Coordinates of C-alpha atoms in Angstrom, one line a residue:
M1 CA 162.3 69.4 92.1
K2 CA 159.7 66.8 93.3
K3 CA 161.7 66.0 96.3
H4 CA 161.9 69.4 97.7
A5 CA 158.7 69.9 96.7
A6 CA 158.0 67.5 99.1
R7 CA 161.0 68.5 101.3
M8 CA 158.9 71.9 101.3
A9 CA 155.1 70.1 102.3
V10 CA 156.5 67.9 104.8
M11 CA 157.7 70.9 106.7
A12 CA 154.7 73.3 106.4
L13 CA 152.7 70.4 107.7
V14 CA 155.4 70.2 111.0
A15 CA 155.1 73.5 110.7
L16 CA 151.3 74.1 111.4
V17 CA 150.8 70.9 113.8
F18 CA 153.6 72.5 115.9
G19 CA 152.2 75.9 115.4
S20 CA 149.2 75.0 116.3
G21 CA 150.1 73.5 119.5
V22 CA 151.8 76.9 120.6
A23 CA 148.9 78.9 120.0
Q24 CA 146.9 76.8 121.5
A25 CA 149.0 76.8 124.3
Q26 CA 149.3 81.0 124.4
T27 CA 145.3 80.4 124.4
E28 CA 145.5 78.4 127.4
M29 CA 147.8 80.5 129.3
E30 CA 146.1 83.5 128.7
A31 CA 142.9 82.5 130.0
C32 CA 144.4 81.1 133.1
S33 CA 146.3 85.3 133.7
V34 CA 145.5 86.8 136.6
V35 CA 144.3 89.3 135.5
G36 CA 141.1 89.8 136.7
T37 CA 139.3 90.4 139.9
W38 CA 139.7 88.5 142.6
I39 CA 137.4 88.1 146.0
M40 CA 140.0 86.3 148.3
K41 CA 139.9 85.2 151.8
V42 CA 142.8 85.5 153.9
P43 CA 142.9 82.7 156.8
S44 CA 143.5 84.8 159.4
G45 CA 139.4 86.1 158.6
G46 CA 140.3 88.7 156.5
E47 CA 139.0 89.7 152.6
L48 CA 139.6 91.8 150.2
I49 CA 138.4 92.2 146.5
A50 CA 141.2 92.1 144.0
V51 CA 141.6 94.1 140.4
V52 CA 144.2 92.8 138.7
T53 CA 145.4 94.7 135.4
R54 CA 148.0 94.4 132.3
G55 CA 150.3 96.7 132.4
A56 CA 150.5 99.0 129.3
L57 CA 153.8 98.4 127.8
R58 CA 154.4 94.9 129.1
T59 CA 151.9 92.1 128.6
S60 CA 153.7 90.3 131.6
G61 CA 153.2 92.1 134.2
G62 CA 150.9 94.6 135.3
Q63 CA 149.0 96.2 138.7
I64 CA 146.4 95.8 141.7
D65 CA 144.2 97.8 142.9
A66 CA 142.4 96.0 145.8
S67 CA 139.7 97.2 148.5
W68 CA 139.4 95.3 152.1
V69 CA 136.3 94.1 152.8
V70 CA 136.8 92.6 156.5
W71 CA 140.8 93.5 157.7
E72 CA 141.6 94.1 161.6
P73 CA 143.9 97.0 161.0
T74 CA 145.3 97.1 164.8
I75 CA 147.4 93.9 163.3
A76 CA 146.7 91.6 166.2
S77 CA 146.2 94.9 168.4
R78 CA 149.7 95.8 168.1
F79 CA 148.8 99.3 167.1
A80 CA 145.9 101.5 167.7
A81 CA 145.1 101.4 163.8
Q82 CA 141.3 102.6 162.9
Q83 CA 142.4 101.8 159.0
T84 CA 144.4 100.2 156.4
T85 CA 144.5 101.9 153.5
N86 CA 143.5 99.3 150.5
P87 CA 146.4 98.2 148.9
K88 CA 148.1 99.1 145.7
G89 CA 150.8 97.0 143.9
V90 CA 152.0 95.2 141.1
W91 CA 152.9 91.9 139.5
E92 CA 154.6 90.0 136.9
D93 CA 154.9 86.8 135.2
V94 CA 158.2 85.5 135.6
G95 CA 159.5 82.8 133.3
V96 CA 159.9 82.6 129.3
F97 CA 156.9 83.4 126.8
P98 CA 153.9 81.9 126.7
M99 CA 154.3 79.5 130.0
P100 CA 155.7 81.8 132.5
T101 CA 156.9 79.7 135.4
R102 CA 155.2 81.9 138.3
T103 CA 153.5 84.8 138.5
N104 CA 155.4 87.2 142.0
F105 CA 153.0 90.6 143.3
T106 CA 154.0 93.2 145.9
W107 CA 151.3 95.7 147.4
I108 CA 152.0 98.0 149.8
A109 CA 149.3 99.5 152.6
H110 CA 149.6 102.4 155.5
G111 CA 147.9 101.5 159.0
M112 CA 146.2 105.0 159.9
N113 CA 145.1 106.4 163.1
A114 CA 142.1 108.5 163.7
R115 CA 143.4 111.5 162.2
G116 CA 145.0 110.1 159.6
V117 CA 148.3 109.7 160.7
P118 CA 150.5 106.8 159.5
L119 CA 151.5 104.5 162.3
Y120 CA 152.7 101.7 160.2
V121 CA 153.3 100.6 156.3
L122 CA 152.6 96.9 155.3
R123 CA 154.5 95.4 152.1
G124 CA 152.6 92.2 151.1
R125 CA 154.7 89.1 148.5
G126 CA 154.2 86.5 147.0
F127 CA 153.7 84.5 144.2
V128 CA 150.1 83.2 142.6
T129 CA 149.7 79.0 142.1
F130 CA 146.3 78.3 139.7
D131 CA 144.0 75.7 140.6
G132 CA 141.4 76.1 136.9
C133 CA 141.2 79.3 135.8
D134 CA 139.0 80.5 138.1
R135 CA 140.1 79.5 141.5
A136 CA 143.9 80.3 143.1
I137 CA 146.6 80.5 145.7
F138 CA 148.1 84.0 146.3
T139 CA 151.1 83.0 148.7
T140 CA 151.1 86.0 151.2
A141 CA 153.8 87.1 153.0
L142 CA 152.9 90.1 155.4
D143 CA 156.4 92.8 156.4
L144 CA 155.6 95.0 158.3
F145 CA 157.4 98.6 158.7
L146 CA 157.1 101.4 160.7
P147 CA 156.7 104.5 158.2
Q148 CA 160.0 106.3 158.7
Q149 CA 161.2 103.0 157.1
H150 CA 162.6 102.3 153.8
V151 CA 161.0 99.5 152.4
W152 CA 162.5 98.7 149.3
V153 CA 165.9 99.2 151.5
D154 CA 165.2 98.4 155.0
A155 CA 164.5 94.8 156.3
P156 CA 160.9 94.6 157.8
L157 CA 160.6 95.1 162.0
V158 CA 158.5 91.8 161.0
T159 CA 157.0 89.4 158.9
L160 CA 154.3 87.8 159.1
G161 CA 153.5 84.5 157.1
P162 CA 153.7 83.2 154.6
E163 CA 150.1 82.1 154.4
P164 CA 147.6 81.1 151.5
W165 CA 145.0 83.6 150.4
T166 CA 142.2 81.7 148.3
A167 CA 140.9 83.8 145.8
T168 CA 138.3 83.0 143.6
R169 CA 137.6 85.0 140.0
M170 CA 134.7 87.0 139.8
P171 CA 132.4 85.4 136.7
V172 CA 130.3 88.1 135.2
V173 CA 126.3 86.8 136.1
P174 CA 124.6 87.3 132.4
L175 CA 120.6 89.3 133.6
V176 CA 118.0 87.7 130.8
D177 CA 116.5 90.6 129.2
P178 CA 112.8 90.1 129.8
T179 CA 111.6 92.4 126.4
V180 CA 113.5 90.4 124.5
P181 CA 111.8 87.2 122.9
A182 CA 112.9 83.5 123.9
G183 CA 114.1 81.7 121.0
P184 CA 116.7 79.9 119.9
R185 CA 120.3 81.3 120.7
R186 CA 123.8 81.7 118.8

């Protein structure tokens, strides 16, 4: 009976040690998730802000909603586009939970002329590499399609890149409330 109790105690200790390691790995992985608001710089001079959210039913994927801050809609003077719509897309972690081996993403945007007629469809696709939790490289290839093409089936006219889009997570910058007296902080 004492042998059995000792064996159970050792098994409980081993489970506790390994279990805490898994919990710590999960916490570290979640801290470095792609979920958040990112300020991205495109090597060619573009810039965008991307909001990456987790999906309602899937914890390993979700949506991307980005806004161009700076972007050349003519794609190096190839199109008479006046604007490119803001990218909308999806992402997913690929690998085994809790440590995905990589995060993939895909988004689309449309190049529009002055009358709002689509001139092209831009499909961004790539993967994310973290440099700490608040900096990442979104390695991105841009596939260019004509509006009548099927972006999920047809071959693109041309693929630009891939190239590294550097990204910095937007931090929360607190505002000190001047009406609250200074004192010990918790």
